[in-house]
Amino acid sequence: MSMLLTFLQNAIGQGISILFGASGEILTEKSGNLNLGIPGIMYMGGIAGLMAAFFYEKVSGNPNAFVGLVISLLASLLVSAFGGLIYSVLTISLRANQNVVGLALTTFGVGFGNFFGGSISKLAGGVGQISVKTTASAYRAVLPGLSNIPVVGKLLFSYGFLTYLSIVTAIFLTYFLKHTRKGLNLRSIGEDPSTADAAGIHVSRYKYIATISGAAIAGLGGLYFVMEYLGGTWTNNGFGDRGWLAIALVILALWKPVNAIWGSFLFGGLYILYIYMPGLNRATQELCKMLPYVVTIIVLIFTSKRNKHENQPPASLGQAYFREER
């Protein structure tokens, strides 16, 4: 029983950064933009928050955990949004190929994270010496009392505020996309930007806002990983392929943010399942790590056979919009 609880708790912990990335990507894709740069943006968000906390604690004689949290959170949001702005300028204004720009942004973001991670490691005294424990303590703070409830307390109330923020964000995005005028306008742009433009909807403005906002949300996944999950430390390439899992989760969730909640927990569980399975060698462990992608492919086959319109991606996804051609 205790092992099952530990597994479920770790599965949720693994899934939160994936949930942030998937929520941001769903918002972006609803505008018709396919941002494959999300993995790089998550690196950028993580290292920006860590650097801001590191320099704050370094210059402050008596750092305050809450101040460090605010500074690192703002830094992560700004740098992640900047990544989304780069993507937007290139694909919306200059109409560059979205796939190429996204892959280039991922490569840039991973390099950005590793370069600055290595730089502050030297300032901190060497690899593994970065520590922003004061700021990280604010991210890892749990609700007093509730986490001590037997069984349910550990499973539901033993996480920092970013965990709950990720779920609230996914629920809010679901409401926004389904029940607000701006959400409906955004969806119409993703389906048919020419018709939306003819109806008086400012296509480029919606695409910019959705892509930049989506990047900022995805960047919180990187911040969660370094602050809440790792406790304020950095390891080059330590984020692994969670960014790509976030993009795969968009398909599993059928472009619905609320589906991404349970999907992220499922991916988190599948991602660490090999740890809890006895008798696996190195090769079979690697096969187990492929399970989230296998599940995604199965869902793709299933939804393609059913061919229901509401389970399909936005019709204009990945296509540049030329107003002159409408």
JSON list of C-alpha atoms in Angstrom, two decimals, residues 19 22-23 26-27 30 170-171 173-174 177-178 187 249-263 308-312:
[
{"chain": "A", "resi": 19, "resn": "LEU", "atom": "CA", "xyz": [0.96, 19.57, -17.61]},
{"chain": "A", "resi": 22, "resn": "ALA", "atom": "CA", "xyz": [0.84, 20.82, -22.55]},
{"chain": "A", "resi": 23, "resn": "SER", "atom": "CA", "xyz": [-1.53, 23.57, -21.34]},
{"chain": "A", "resi": 26, "resn": "ILE", "atom": "CA", "xyz": [-2.84, 23.66, -26.38]},
{"chain": "A", "resi": 27, "resn": "LEU", "atom": "CA", "xyz": [-3.49, 27.41, -26.05]},
{"chain": "A", "resi": 30, "resn": "LYS", "atom": "CA", "xyz": [-5.82, 26.62, -30.77]},
{"chain": "A", "resi": 170, "resn": "ALA", "atom": "CA", "xyz": [-5.82, 23.83, -17.18]},
{"chain": "A", "resi": 171, "resn": "ILE", "atom": "CA", "xyz": [-9.37, 24.21, -15.81]},
{"chain": "A", "resi": 173, "resn": "LEU", "atom": "CA", "xyz": [-8.15, 27.41, -20.09]},
{"chain": "A", "resi": 174, "resn": "THR", "atom": "CA", "xyz": [-10.95, 24.89, -20.63]},
{"chain": "A", "resi": 177, "resn": "LEU", "atom": "CA", "xyz": [-11.83, 28.25, -24.74]},
{"chain": "A", "resi": 178, "resn": "LYS", "atom": "CA", "xyz": [-15.37, 26.90, -24.42]},
{"chain": "A", "resi": 187, "resn": "ARG", "atom": "CA", "xyz": [-10.76, 28.71, -31.82]},
{"chain": "A", "resi": 249, "resn": "LEU", "atom": "CA", "xyz": [0.23, 14.95, -24.24]},
{"chain": "A", "resi": 250, "resn": "VAL", "atom": "CA", "xyz": [-1.54, 17.59, -26.36]},
{"chain": "A", "resi": 251, "resn": "ILE", "atom": "CA", "xyz": [-2.51, 14.79, -28.77]},
{"chain": "A", "resi": 252, "resn": "LEU", "atom": "CA", "xyz": [-3.47, 12.40, -25.96]},
{"chain": "A", "resi": 253, "resn": "ALA", "atom": "CA", "xyz": [-5.65, 15.14, -24.42]},
{"chain": "A", "resi": 254, "resn": "LEU", "atom": "CA", "xyz": [-7.36, 15.75, -27.79]},
{"chain": "A", "resi": 255, "resn": "TRP", "atom": "CA", "xyz": [-6.55, 19.49, -27.54]},
{"chain": "A", "resi": 256, "resn": "LYS", "atom": "CA", "xyz": [-8.65, 19.81, -24.36]},
{"chain": "A", "resi": 257, "resn": "PRO", "atom": "CA", "xyz": [-6.76, 21.29, -21.35]},
{"chain": "A", "resi": 258, "resn": "VAL", "atom": "CA", "xyz": [-8.90, 19.49, -18.76]},
{"chain": "A", "resi": 259, "resn": "ASN", "atom": "CA", "xyz": [-7.95, 16.14, -20.33]},
{"chain": "A", "resi": 260, "resn": "ALA", "atom": "CA", "xyz": [-4.31, 17.10, -19.94]},
{"chain": "A", "resi": 261, "resn": "ILE", "atom": "CA", "xyz": [-4.70, 16.92, -16.13]},
{"chain": "A", "resi": 262, "resn": "TRP", "atom": "CA", "xyz": [-5.31, 13.17, -15.92]},
{"chain": "A", "resi": 263, "resn": "GLY", "atom": "CA", "xyz": [-3.11, 12.65, -18.98]},
{"chain": "A", "resi": 308, "resn": "LYS", "atom": "CA", "xyz": [-15.05, 12.84, -34.72]},
{"chain": "A", "resi": 309, "resn": "HIS", "atom": "CA", "xyz": [-14.55, 16.53, -35.52]},
{"chain": "A", "resi": 310, "resn": "GLU", "atom": "CA", "xyz": [-14.17, 17.62, -31.88]},
{"chain": "A", "resi": 311, "resn": "ASN", "atom": "CA", "xyz": [-11.23, 15.21, -31.44]},
{"chain": "A", "resi": 312, "resn": "GLN", "atom": "CA", "xyz": [-9.24, 16.57, -34.38]}
]
